[in-house]
């Protein structure tokens, strides 16, 4: 029987921030003992809506109240039209049950690089102030068809390129960043302003805010969800993913987007005890901060204490070049994707994007193809037992 390895990638200890967030004054139960709807996870809220224990409008109004109380300091939203949200919530409540989709009434926030036909998509760029696409992105169309309530647009770094950030703050500590580029989505989930949100990753833009904000984030493998209808940065990396506050929340959208894994009943996960985890630190691990290194060590110890086997992988030396191959791909594909904005308004885009277009690193087409080929066949470098 082949060995089973579960790859462990820990960027921050999650438990502490989540517990801290629940210590906010706003999280203290009311005198009646009633749980405010804004505190609910997406899966619990959806269950209440489906069971007629909570209306879509009631849930939407609770979230809007939470946003009013917190967004002045957290600043997670790029665009939010309260009247539109309530109007759509009422329409969803009036929808006959036979016509309701599997996500009926579930509010979902959308990162502001993904097209939405009823709210502006502005990419955190002055070049796109008031820009209303005429159609939804494919991902948004799928969610609407499933009955989701597209709530509003969350902040992003400029064109999701992680260099020019929004004013969004980390709700755990307002002096700290929520991470990027999916800044608003991560902060809004962590601050209980929304229970589900879409994000995009090109180089950490999903998992970084999940880590910084102490929430659950899911970055699927490359290209299982359509990227049609969003601002492209680097086609070979861009991936749509999402955030929630529990694993069950993440599964909701995985099902709607039709994600499927190859079935392997013989090796189905049965629990932590006896499971084998692999830690892969890569060649750039030495530059990780002490907090990150300590978090990974503590995570490994925690797994061992619950009966898991934890092994450290040693990658062949050829993998030392992966960061450079990635950088070449990012810069050369960024040159293509940023050219329209460069032509129209060079003085209104960030310096990094200008450098992409002007090819400040002098990457040739041959170099780009070399990097792409090496990344594509990197699995061939791993020795098989």
mmCIF file of C-alpha atoms in Angstrom:
data_model
loop_
_atom_site.group_PDB
_atom_site.id
_atom_site.type_symbol
_atom_site.label_atom_id
_atom_site.label_comp_id
_atom_site.label_asym_id
_atom_site.label_seq_id
_atom_site.Cartn_x
_atom_site.Cartn_y
_atom_site.Cartn_z
ATOM 1 C CA UNK A 1 0.000 0.000 0.000
ATOM 2 C CA UNK A 2 1.487 3.357 -0.956
ATOM 3 C CA UNK A 3 2.190 5.849 1.786
ATOM 4 C CA UNK A 4 -0.336 8.612 2.271
ATOM 5 C CA UNK A 5 0.977 12.105 2.928
ATOM 6 C CA UNK A 6 -1.139 15.080 3.884
ATOM 7 C CA UNK A 7 0.784 18.227 3.059
ATOM 8 C CA UNK A 8 0.825 20.722 5.893
ATOM 9 C CA UNK A 9 1.119 24.394 5.014
ATOM 10 C CA UNK A 10 0.706 26.589 8.071
ATOM 11 C CA UNK A 11 1.133 30.351 7.785
ATOM 12 C CA UNK A 12 -0.254 31.494 11.127
ATOM 13 C CA UNK A 13 -1.737 29.915 14.233
ATOM 14 C CA UNK A 14 -5.439 30.465 13.658
ATOM 15 C CA UNK A 15 -6.958 29.625 17.050
ATOM 16 C CA UNK A 16 -5.667 32.665 18.927
ATOM 17 C CA UNK A 17 -7.036 35.395 16.634
ATOM 18 C CA UNK A 18 -10.427 33.693 16.339
ATOM 19 C CA UNK A 19 -10.810 33.437 20.120
ATOM 20 C CA UNK A 20 -9.698 37.044 20.492
ATOM 21 C CA UNK A 21 -12.277 38.221 17.977
ATOM 22 C CA UNK A 22 -15.061 36.637 19.986
ATOM 23 C CA UNK A 23 -13.923 38.665 22.986
ATOM 24 C CA UNK A 24 -15.072 41.905 21.303
ATOM 25 C CA UNK A 25 -17.843 43.700 23.185
ATOM 26 C CA UNK A 26 -20.083 43.288 20.139
ATOM 27 C CA UNK A 27 -19.862 39.512 20.526
ATOM 28 C CA UNK A 28 -21.328 39.437 24.050
ATOM 29 C CA UNK A 29 -24.728 37.686 23.940
ATOM 30 C CA UNK A 30 -27.765 39.908 24.372
ATOM 31 C CA UNK A 31 -29.708 39.867 27.647
ATOM 32 C CA UNK A 32 -32.365 37.755 25.960
ATOM 33 C CA UNK A 33 -29.760 35.144 25.082
ATOM 34 C CA UNK A 34 -30.580 35.546 21.392
ATOM 35 C CA UNK A 35 -27.724 35.022 18.967
ATOM 36 C CA UNK A 36 -27.517 37.907 16.532
ATOM 37 C CA UNK A 37 -27.783 36.629 12.937
ATOM 38 C CA UNK A 38 -24.542 38.370 11.916
ATOM 39 C CA UNK A 39 -22.620 35.990 14.187
ATOM 40 C CA UNK A 40 -23.773 32.885 12.298
ATOM 41 C CA UNK A 41 -21.582 30.894 9.950
ATOM 42 C CA UNK A 42 -22.813 30.676 6.377
ATOM 43 C CA UNK A 43 -23.817 27.035 6.722
ATOM 44 C CA UNK A 44 -25.843 27.685 9.894
ATOM 45 C CA UNK A 45 -27.490 30.798 8.433
ATOM 46 C CA UNK A 46 -28.387 28.943 5.239
ATOM 47 C CA UNK A 47 -29.935 26.144 7.277
ATOM 48 C CA UNK A 48 -32.087 28.633 9.198
ATOM 49 C CA UNK A 49 -33.253 30.289 5.987
ATOM 50 C CA UNK A 50 -34.093 26.940 4.413
ATOM 51 C CA UNK A 51 -36.017 25.903 7.540
ATOM 52 C CA UNK A 52 -37.980 29.191 7.594
ATOM 53 C CA UNK A 53 -36.448 30.096 10.952
ATOM 54 C CA UNK A 54 -34.965 33.295 9.541
ATOM 55 C CA UNK A 55 -35.845 35.392 6.514
ATOM 56 C CA UNK A 56 -33.294 36.560 3.981
ATOM 57 C CA UNK A 57 -34.216 40.150 4.801
ATOM 58 C CA UNK A 58 -33.710 39.589 8.537
ATOM 59 C CA UNK A 59 -30.252 38.167 7.916
ATOM 60 C CA UNK A 60 -29.305 40.922 5.468
ATOM 61 C CA UNK A 61 -30.457 43.646 7.861
ATOM 62 C CA UNK A 62 -28.427 42.137 10.692
ATOM 63 C CA UNK A 63 -25.287 42.113 8.546
ATOM 64 C CA UNK A 64 -25.903 45.697 7.472
ATOM 65 C CA UNK A 65 -26.199 46.762 11.102
ATOM 66 C CA UNK A 66 -22.901 45.064 11.853
ATOM 67 C CA UNK A 67 -21.297 46.835 8.904
ATOM 68 C CA UNK A 68 -22.625 50.207 10.061
ATOM 69 C CA UNK A 69 -21.099 49.617 13.483
ATOM 70 C CA UNK A 70 -17.690 48.491 12.244
ATOM 71 C CA UNK A 71 -16.866 49.569 8.713
ATOM 72 C CA UNK A 72 -15.809 53.071 9.675
ATOM 73 C CA UNK A 73 -12.723 51.556 11.292
ATOM 74 C CA UNK A 74 -12.265 48.295 9.344
ATOM 75 C CA UNK A 75 -13.017 49.731 5.868
ATOM 76 C CA UNK A 76 -13.617 46.384 4.167
ATOM 77 C CA UNK A 77 -16.078 47.515 1.485
ATOM 78 C CA UNK A 78 -15.348 49.101 -1.876
ATOM 79 C CA UNK A 79 -19.055 49.396 -2.707
ATOM 80 C CA UNK A 80 -22.224 48.589 -0.794
ATOM 81 C CA UNK A 81 -25.746 49.718 -1.696
ATOM 82 C CA UNK A 82 -27.977 49.036 1.310
ATOM 83 C CA UNK A 83 -31.223 49.745 -0.552
ATOM 84 C CA UNK A 84 -30.328 47.289 -3.316
ATOM 85 C CA UNK A 85 -29.399 44.619 -0.762
ATOM 86 C CA UNK A 86 -32.730 44.930 1.075
ATOM 87 C CA UNK A 87 -34.689 45.019 -2.176
ATOM 88 C CA UNK A 88 -33.035 41.828 -3.413
ATOM 89 C CA UNK A 89 -33.467 40.171 -0.019
ATOM 90 C CA UNK A 90 -37.214 40.859 -0.160
ATOM 91 C CA UNK A 91 -37.436 39.436 -3.667
ATOM 92 C CA UNK A 92 -35.652 36.298 -2.513
ATOM 93 C CA UNK A 93 -38.065 35.934 0.398
ATOM 94 C CA UNK A 94 -40.951 36.171 -2.068
ATOM 95 C CA UNK A 95 -39.514 33.457 -4.322
ATOM 96 C CA UNK A 96 -41.682 30.297 -4.271
ATOM 97 C CA UNK A 97 -39.931 27.413 -2.550
ATOM 98 C CA UNK A 98 -40.052 25.271 -5.668
ATOM 99 C CA UNK A 99 -37.934 27.895 -7.463
ATOM 100 C CA UNK A 100 -35.316 28.364 -4.744
ATOM 101 C CA UNK A 101 -31.715 27.350 -5.348
ATOM 102 C CA UNK A 102 -29.334 25.519 -3.008
ATOM 103 C CA UNK A 103 -27.804 28.804 -1.766
ATOM 104 C CA UNK A 104 -31.125 30.622 -1.528
ATOM 105 C CA UNK A 105 -30.672 33.885 0.330
ATOM 106 C CA UNK A 106 -27.049 33.377 1.350
ATOM 107 C CA UNK A 107 -25.208 36.731 1.242
ATOM 108 C CA UNK A 108 -21.837 36.591 -0.507
ATOM 109 C CA UNK A 109 -19.332 39.432 -0.852
ATOM 110 C CA UNK A 110 -17.316 39.726 -4.059
ATOM 111 C CA UNK A 111 -13.755 40.982 -4.389
ATOM 112 C CA UNK A 112 -13.680 44.143 -6.488
ATOM 113 C CA UNK A 113 -11.791 42.657 -9.408
ATOM 114 C CA UNK A 114 -14.683 40.332 -10.299
ATOM 115 C CA UNK A 115 -17.399 41.680 -12.607
ATOM 116 C CA UNK A 116 -20.868 42.341 -11.208
ATOM 117 C CA UNK A 117 -23.507 43.881 -13.449
ATOM 118 C CA UNK A 118 -25.478 45.621 -10.691
ATOM 119 C CA UNK A 119 -22.560 47.085 -8.729
ATOM 120 C CA UNK A 120 -19.404 48.840 -9.975
ATOM 121 C CA UNK A 121 -16.156 46.950 -10.478
ATOM 122 C CA UNK A 122 -13.334 49.439 -9.958
ATOM 123 C CA UNK A 123 -10.172 47.394 -9.225
ATOM 124 C CA UNK A 124 -9.016 50.001 -6.680
ATOM 125 C CA UNK A 125 -7.923 52.139 -9.618
ATOM 126 C CA UNK A 126 -8.897 55.717 -10.532
ATOM 127 C CA UNK A 127 -8.979 54.574 -14.150
ATOM 128 C CA UNK A 128 -12.133 52.606 -13.373
ATOM 129 C CA UNK A 129 -14.075 54.941 -11.075
ATOM 130 C CA UNK A 130 -17.783 54.221 -11.544
ATOM 131 C CA UNK A 131 -17.087 51.364 -13.969
ATOM 132 C CA UNK A 132 -20.195 49.179 -14.364
ATOM 133 C CA UNK A 133 -19.650 45.990 -16.385
ATOM 134 C CA UNK A 134 -22.634 44.959 -18.495
ATOM 135 C CA UNK A 135 -22.502 41.360 -17.334
ATOM 136 C CA UNK A 136 -21.604 39.228 -14.347
ATOM 137 C CA UNK A 137 -18.461 37.162 -14.109
ATOM 138 C CA UNK A 138 -19.073 33.452 -14.660
ATOM 139 C CA UNK A 139 -18.574 32.749 -10.952
ATOM 140 C CA UNK A 140 -21.133 35.395 -9.975
ATOM 141 C CA UNK A 141 -23.651 34.060 -12.501
ATOM 142 C CA UNK A 142 -23.302 30.602 -10.985
ATOM 143 C CA UNK A 143 -23.850 31.956 -7.476
ATOM 144 C CA UNK A 144 -26.883 34.027 -8.473
ATOM 145 C CA UNK A 145 -28.403 31.023 -10.240
ATOM 146 C CA UNK A 146 -27.952 29.054 -7.011
ATOM 147 C CA UNK A 147 -29.931 31.727 -5.162
ATOM 148 C CA UNK A 148 -27.120 33.636 -3.476
ATOM 149 C CA UNK A 149 -27.539 37.297 -2.551
ATOM 150 C CA UNK A 150 -24.587 39.193 -4.033
ATOM 151 C CA UNK A 151 -24.096 41.611 -1.160
ATOM 152 C CA UNK A 152 -21.448 44.097 -2.280
ATOM 153 C CA UNK A 153 -17.854 44.551 -3.391
ATOM 154 C CA UNK A 154 -14.897 44.194 -1.039
ATOM 155 C CA UNK A 155 -11.644 46.103 -1.238
ATOM 156 C CA UNK A 156 -8.579 44.927 -3.100
ATOM 157 C CA UNK A 157 -5.091 46.101 -3.787
ATOM 158 C CA UNK A 158 -4.710 47.832 -7.143
ATOM 159 C CA UNK A 159 -5.727 45.299 -9.812
ATOM 160 C CA UNK A 160 -5.107 42.575 -7.179
ATOM 161 C CA UNK A 161 -1.399 43.127 -7.759
ATOM 162 C CA UNK A 162 -0.631 43.398 -3.980
ATOM 163 C CA UNK A 163 1.490 46.541 -4.269
ATOM 164 C CA UNK A 164 -0.865 49.514 -3.823
ATOM 165 C CA UNK A 165 -3.216 48.603 -0.999
ATOM 166 C CA UNK A 166 -6.603 49.891 0.190
ATOM 167 C CA UNK A 167 -7.221 51.499 3.586
ATOM 168 C CA UNK A 168 -8.638 48.263 4.999
ATOM 169 C CA UNK A 169 -7.490 47.322 8.506
ATOM 170 C CA UNK A 170 -7.148 44.052 10.344
ATOM 171 C CA UNK A 171 -10.159 43.762 12.698
ATOM 172 C CA UNK A 172 -8.040 42.024 15.339
ATOM 173 C CA UNK A 173 -5.642 44.980 15.516
ATOM 174 C CA UNK A 174 -6.472 48.145 13.609
ATOM 175 C CA UNK A 175 -2.790 49.066 13.418
ATOM 176 C CA UNK A 176 -2.071 45.966 11.336
ATOM 177 C CA UNK A 177 -2.789 44.934 7.768
ATOM 178 C CA UNK A 178 -5.426 42.353 6.826
ATOM 179 C CA UNK A 179 -3.110 41.178 4.062
ATOM 180 C CA UNK A 180 -3.735 41.345 0.345
ATOM 181 C CA UNK A 181 -4.734 41.322 -2.245
ATOM 182 C CA UNK A 182 -8.153 40.054 -1.054
ATOM 183 C CA UNK A 183 -8.015 42.524 1.825
ATOM 184 C CA UNK A 184 -11.681 43.416 2.210
ATOM 185 C CA UNK A 185 -12.978 39.875 1.842
ATOM 186 C CA UNK A 186 -10.660 38.604 4.561
ATOM 187 C CA UNK A 187 -11.371 41.480 6.946
ATOM 188 C CA UNK A 188 -15.148 41.387 6.424
ATOM 189 C CA UNK A 189 -15.311 37.666 7.201
ATOM 190 C CA UNK A 190 -13.136 38.040 10.299
ATOM 191 C CA UNK A 191 -15.210 40.959 11.583
ATOM 192 C CA UNK A 192 -18.548 39.156 11.111
ATOM 193 C CA UNK A 193 -19.686 41.651 8.470
ATOM 194 C CA UNK A 194 -20.385 38.823 6.004
ATOM 195 C CA UNK A 195 -20.220 35.049 6.276
ATOM 196 C CA UNK A 196 -18.883 34.193 2.802
ATOM 197 C CA UNK A 197 -16.735 36.098 0.332
ATOM 198 C CA UNK A 198 -14.942 35.522 -2.953
ATOM 199 C CA UNK A 199 -11.258 36.210 -3.469
ATOM 200 C CA UNK A 200 -8.594 35.756 -6.122
ATOM 201 C CA UNK A 201 -5.063 34.407 -5.755
ATOM 202 C CA UNK A 202 -2.069 34.950 -7.996
ATOM 203 C CA UNK A 203 0.645 34.654 -5.361
ATOM 204 C CA UNK A 204 -0.867 34.284 -1.894
ATOM 205 C CA UNK A 205 -3.793 36.686 -2.239
ATOM 206 C CA UNK A 206 -6.265 34.199 -0.729
ATOM 207 C CA UNK A 207 -4.228 32.335 1.851
ATOM 208 C CA UNK A 208 -2.448 35.451 3.131
ATOM 209 C CA UNK A 209 -5.620 37.289 4.271
ATOM 210 C CA UNK A 210 -7.001 34.005 5.631
ATOM 211 C CA UNK A 211 -3.862 33.673 7.723
ATOM 212 C CA UNK A 212 -3.639 37.305 8.818
ATOM 213 C CA UNK A 213 -7.316 37.456 9.804
ATOM 214 C CA UNK A 214 -7.616 34.011 11.384
ATOM 215 C CA UNK A 215 -10.366 32.708 9.083
ATOM 216 C CA UNK A 216 -10.945 29.759 6.776
ATOM 217 C CA UNK A 217 -9.796 30.255 3.196
ATOM 218 C CA UNK A 218 -9.883 27.854 0.258
ATOM 219 C CA UNK A 219 -7.563 28.182 -2.711
ATOM 220 C CA UNK A 220 -8.468 25.365 -5.135
ATOM 221 C CA UNK A 221 -6.001 23.844 -7.532
ATOM 222 C CA UNK A 222 -5.423 25.897 -10.660
ATOM 223 C CA UNK A 223 -8.394 26.562 -12.964
ATOM 224 C CA UNK A 224 -11.300 24.471 -11.571
ATOM 225 C CA UNK A 225 -13.537 27.579 -11.421
ATOM 226 C CA UNK A 226 -14.050 29.798 -14.456
ATOM 227 C CA UNK A 227 -12.060 33.042 -14.445
ATOM 228 C CA UNK A 228 -14.233 34.571 -17.137
ATOM 229 C CA UNK A 229 -15.228 38.086 -16.148
ATOM 230 C CA UNK A 230 -12.449 39.287 -13.876
ATOM 231 C CA UNK A 231 -9.320 41.385 -14.195
ATOM 232 C CA UNK A 232 -6.513 39.036 -15.181
ATOM 233 C CA UNK A 233 -3.038 39.437 -13.721
ATOM 234 C CA UNK A 234 -1.204 36.236 -14.663
ATOM 235 C CA UNK A 235 -3.202 33.508 -16.389
ATOM 236 C CA UNK A 236 -0.838 30.749 -15.341
ATOM 237 C CA UNK A 237 -1.403 31.543 -11.640
ATOM 238 C CA UNK A 238 -4.758 33.306 -11.202
ATOM 239 C CA UNK A 239 -7.236 31.186 -9.231
ATOM 240 C CA UNK A 240 -10.648 32.011 -7.798
ATOM 241 C CA UNK A 241 -11.308 30.932 -4.210
ATOM 242 C CA UNK A 242 -13.389 31.878 -1.192
ATOM 243 C CA UNK A 243 -13.561 32.502 2.539
ATOM 244 C CA UNK A 244 -15.818 31.323 5.359
ATOM 245 C CA UNK A 245 -15.715 30.795 9.104
ATOM 246 C CA UNK A 246 -15.777 26.992 9.109
ATOM 247 C CA UNK A 247 -14.947 24.113 6.775
ATOM 248 C CA UNK A 248 -18.651 23.530 6.157
ATOM 249 C CA UNK A 249 -18.914 27.026 4.704
ATOM 250 C CA UNK A 250 -16.133 26.302 2.233
ATOM 251 C CA UNK A 251 -17.830 23.087 1.127
ATOM 252 C CA UNK A 252 -21.001 24.994 0.217
ATOM 253 C CA UNK A 253 -19.319 26.810 -2.656
ATOM 254 C CA UNK A 254 -17.150 23.854 -3.632
ATOM 255 C CA UNK A 255 -20.362 21.961 -4.340
ATOM 256 C CA UNK A 256 -21.944 24.845 -6.251
ATOM 257 C CA UNK A 257 -18.846 25.298 -8.408
ATOM 258 C CA UNK A 258 -18.780 21.571 -9.160
ATOM 259 C CA UNK A 259 -15.388 20.814 -7.649
ATOM 260 C CA UNK A 260 -14.652 17.099 -7.626
ATOM 261 C CA UNK A 261 -11.642 15.102 -6.509
ATOM 262 C CA UNK A 262 -10.597 11.710 -7.800
ATOM 263 C CA UNK A 263 -12.181 9.148 -5.502
ATOM 264 C CA UNK A 264 -9.846 6.895 -3.555
ATOM 265 C CA UNK A 265 -11.956 5.049 -1.012
ATOM 266 C CA UNK A 266 -9.018 2.876 0.059
ATOM 267 C CA UNK A 267 -7.126 5.921 1.277
ATOM 268 C CA UNK A 268 -10.050 8.042 2.520
ATOM 269 C CA UNK A 269 -9.141 10.257 5.445
ATOM 270 C CA UNK A 270 -10.263 8.635 8.702
ATOM 271 C CA UNK A 271 -9.048 11.192 11.213
ATOM 272 C CA UNK A 272 -5.869 12.662 12.667
ATOM 273 C CA UNK A 273 -4.688 9.584 14.551
ATOM 274 C CA UNK A 274 -2.471 7.525 12.269
ATOM 275 C CA UNK A 275 -2.576 10.077 9.447
ATOM 276 C CA UNK A 276 0.703 11.096 7.824
ATOM 277 C CA UNK A 277 1.418 14.781 7.306
ATOM 278 C CA UNK A 278 4.290 16.268 5.341
ATOM 279 C CA UNK A 279 5.894 19.617 6.089
ATOM 280 C CA UNK A 280 7.433 21.313 3.060
ATOM 281 C CA UNK A 281 9.485 24.367 3.995
ATOM 282 C CA UNK A 282 11.012 25.150 0.568
ATOM 283 C CA UNK A 283 14.187 27.074 -0.157
ATOM 284 C CA UNK A 284 12.817 30.408 1.094
ATOM 285 C CA UNK A 285 11.878 29.099 4.534
ATOM 286 C CA UNK A 286 14.922 30.757 6.179
ATOM 287 C CA UNK A 287 13.501 34.215 5.435
ATOM 288 C CA UNK A 288 10.216 33.445 7.221
ATOM 289 C CA UNK A 289 9.780 35.420 10.422
ATOM 290 C CA UNK A 290 10.092 33.812 13.862
ATOM 291 C CA UNK A 291 6.323 33.965 14.351
ATOM 292 C CA UNK A 292 5.705 31.952 11.199
ATOM 293 C CA UNK A 293 8.403 29.417 12.010
ATOM 294 C CA UNK A 294 7.090 29.018 15.543
ATOM 295 C CA UNK A 295 3.512 28.569 14.294
ATOM 296 C CA UNK A 296 4.575 25.756 11.979
ATOM 297 C CA UNK A 297 6.515 24.028 14.754
ATOM 298 C CA UNK A 298 3.562 24.295 17.132
ATOM 299 C CA UNK A 299 1.180 22.978 14.471
ATOM 300 C CA UNK A 300 3.415 19.953 13.911
ATOM 301 C CA UNK A 301 3.587 19.318 17.668
ATOM 302 C CA UNK A 302 -0.195 19.599 17.914
ATOM 303 C CA UNK A 303 -0.667 17.005 15.188
ATOM 304 C CA UNK A 304 1.795 14.636 16.834
ATOM 305 C CA UNK A 305 0.010 15.026 20.168
ATOM 306 C CA UNK A 306 -3.141 13.731 18.473
ATOM 307 C CA UNK A 307 -1.440 10.655 17.077
ATOM 308 C CA UNK A 308 -0.407 11.855 13.634
ATOM 309 C CA UNK A 309 2.921 11.133 11.963
ATOM 310 C CA UNK A 310 4.660 14.312 10.811
ATOM 311 C CA UNK A 311 7.491 14.103 8.294
ATOM 312 C CA UNK A 312 9.613 16.840 6.749
ATOM 313 C CA UNK A 313 10.009 16.714 2.985
ATOM 314 C CA UNK A 314 13.341 17.439 1.339
ATOM 315 C CA UNK A 315 12.844 18.808 -2.147
ATOM 316 C CA UNK A 316 15.504 18.307 -4.826
ATOM 317 C CA UNK A 317 17.784 21.309 -5.298
ATOM 318 C CA UNK A 318 16.160 22.116 -8.636
ATOM 319 C CA UNK A 319 13.190 23.419 -6.644
ATOM 320 C CA UNK A 320 15.407 26.208 -5.339
ATOM 321 C CA UNK A 321 14.714 27.972 -8.645
ATOM 322 C CA UNK A 322 10.915 27.862 -8.316
ATOM 323 C CA UNK A 323 10.645 31.359 -6.747
ATOM 324 C CA UNK A 324 12.561 32.853 -9.666
ATOM 325 C CA UNK A 325 10.521 30.918 -12.224
ATOM 326 C CA UNK A 326 7.386 32.201 -10.537
ATOM 327 C CA UNK A 327 8.687 35.786 -10.614
ATOM 328 C CA UNK A 328 9.474 35.558 -14.311
ATOM 329 C CA UNK A 329 5.974 34.286 -15.056
ATOM 330 C CA UNK A 330 4.365 36.983 -12.938
ATOM 331 C CA UNK A 331 6.296 39.828 -14.546
ATOM 332 C CA UNK A 332 5.956 38.657 -18.143
ATOM 333 C CA UNK A 333 2.248 37.856 -17.905
ATOM 334 C CA UNK A 334 1.716 41.040 -15.905
ATOM 335 C CA UNK A 335 3.230 42.913 -18.835
ATOM 336 C CA UNK A 336 0.440 41.669 -21.088
ATOM 337 C CA UNK A 337 -2.410 42.192 -18.624
ATOM 338 C CA UNK A 338 -1.323 45.707 -17.584
ATOM 339 C CA UNK A 339 -0.666 47.076 -21.072
ATOM 340 C CA UNK A 340 -4.189 48.543 -21.606
ATOM 341 C CA UNK A 341 -4.013 50.587 -18.400
ATOM 342 C CA UNK A 342 -0.447 51.638 -19.190
ATOM 343 C CA UNK A 343 -1.529 52.944 -22.598
ATOM 344 C CA UNK A 344 -4.605 54.749 -21.282
ATOM 345 C CA UNK A 345 -3.255 56.198 -18.044
ATOM 346 C CA UNK A 346 0.342 55.397 -17.184
ATOM 347 C CA UNK A 347 0.374 58.185 -14.615
ATOM 348 C CA UNK A 348 -2.531 56.555 -12.756
ATOM 349 C CA UNK A 349 -1.154 53.052 -12.194
ATOM 350 C CA UNK A 350 1.364 51.723 -9.700
ATOM 351 C CA UNK A 351 5.095 51.684 -10.362
ATOM 352 C CA UNK A 352 5.316 47.894 -10.277
ATOM 353 C CA UNK A 353 2.788 47.599 -13.096
ATOM 354 C CA UNK A 354 4.720 50.190 -15.092
ATOM 355 C CA UNK A 355 7.868 48.118 -14.620
ATOM 356 C CA UNK A 356 6.018 45.018 -15.826
ATOM 357 C CA UNK A 357 4.972 46.722 -19.051
ATOM 358 C CA UNK A 358 8.342 48.367 -19.623
ATOM 359 C CA UNK A 359 10.070 45.039 -18.900
ATOM 360 C CA UNK A 360 12.521 46.544 -16.448
ATOM 361 C CA UNK A 361 14.067 43.096 -15.864
ATOM 362 C CA UNK A 362 14.656 42.562 -19.594
ATOM 363 C CA UNK A 363 13.013 39.135 -19.605
ATOM 364 C CA UNK A 364 13.052 37.619 -23.079
ATOM 365 C CA UNK A 365 10.370 35.426 -24.584
ATOM 366 C CA UNK A 366 12.824 32.543 -24.332
ATOM 367 C CA UNK A 367 13.228 33.175 -20.593
ATOM 368 C CA UNK A 368 9.465 33.281 -20.135
ATOM 369 C CA UNK A 369 8.987 29.956 -21.912
ATOM 370 C CA UNK A 370 11.812 28.385 -19.915
ATOM 371 C CA UNK A 371 10.204 29.417 -16.638
ATOM 372 C CA UNK A 372 6.781 28.233 -17.759
ATOM 373 C CA UNK A 373 8.121 24.876 -18.949
ATOM 374 C CA UNK A 374 10.066 24.274 -15.752
ATOM 375 C CA UNK A 375 7.087 25.111 -13.557
ATOM 376 C CA UNK A 376 4.881 22.870 -15.659
ATOM 377 C CA UNK A 377 7.146 19.851 -15.299
ATOM 378 C CA UNK A 378 8.310 20.382 -11.723
ATOM 379 C CA UNK A 379 6.649 17.146 -10.592
ATOM 380 C CA UNK A 380 9.013 15.282 -12.892
ATOM 381 C CA UNK A 381 11.872 16.407 -10.654
ATOM 382 C CA UNK A 382 10.466 14.543 -7.636
ATOM 383 C CA UNK A 383 11.965 11.059 -7.232
ATOM 384 C CA UNK A 384 9.345 8.307 -6.973
ATOM 385 C CA UNK A 385 9.767 5.341 -4.658
#
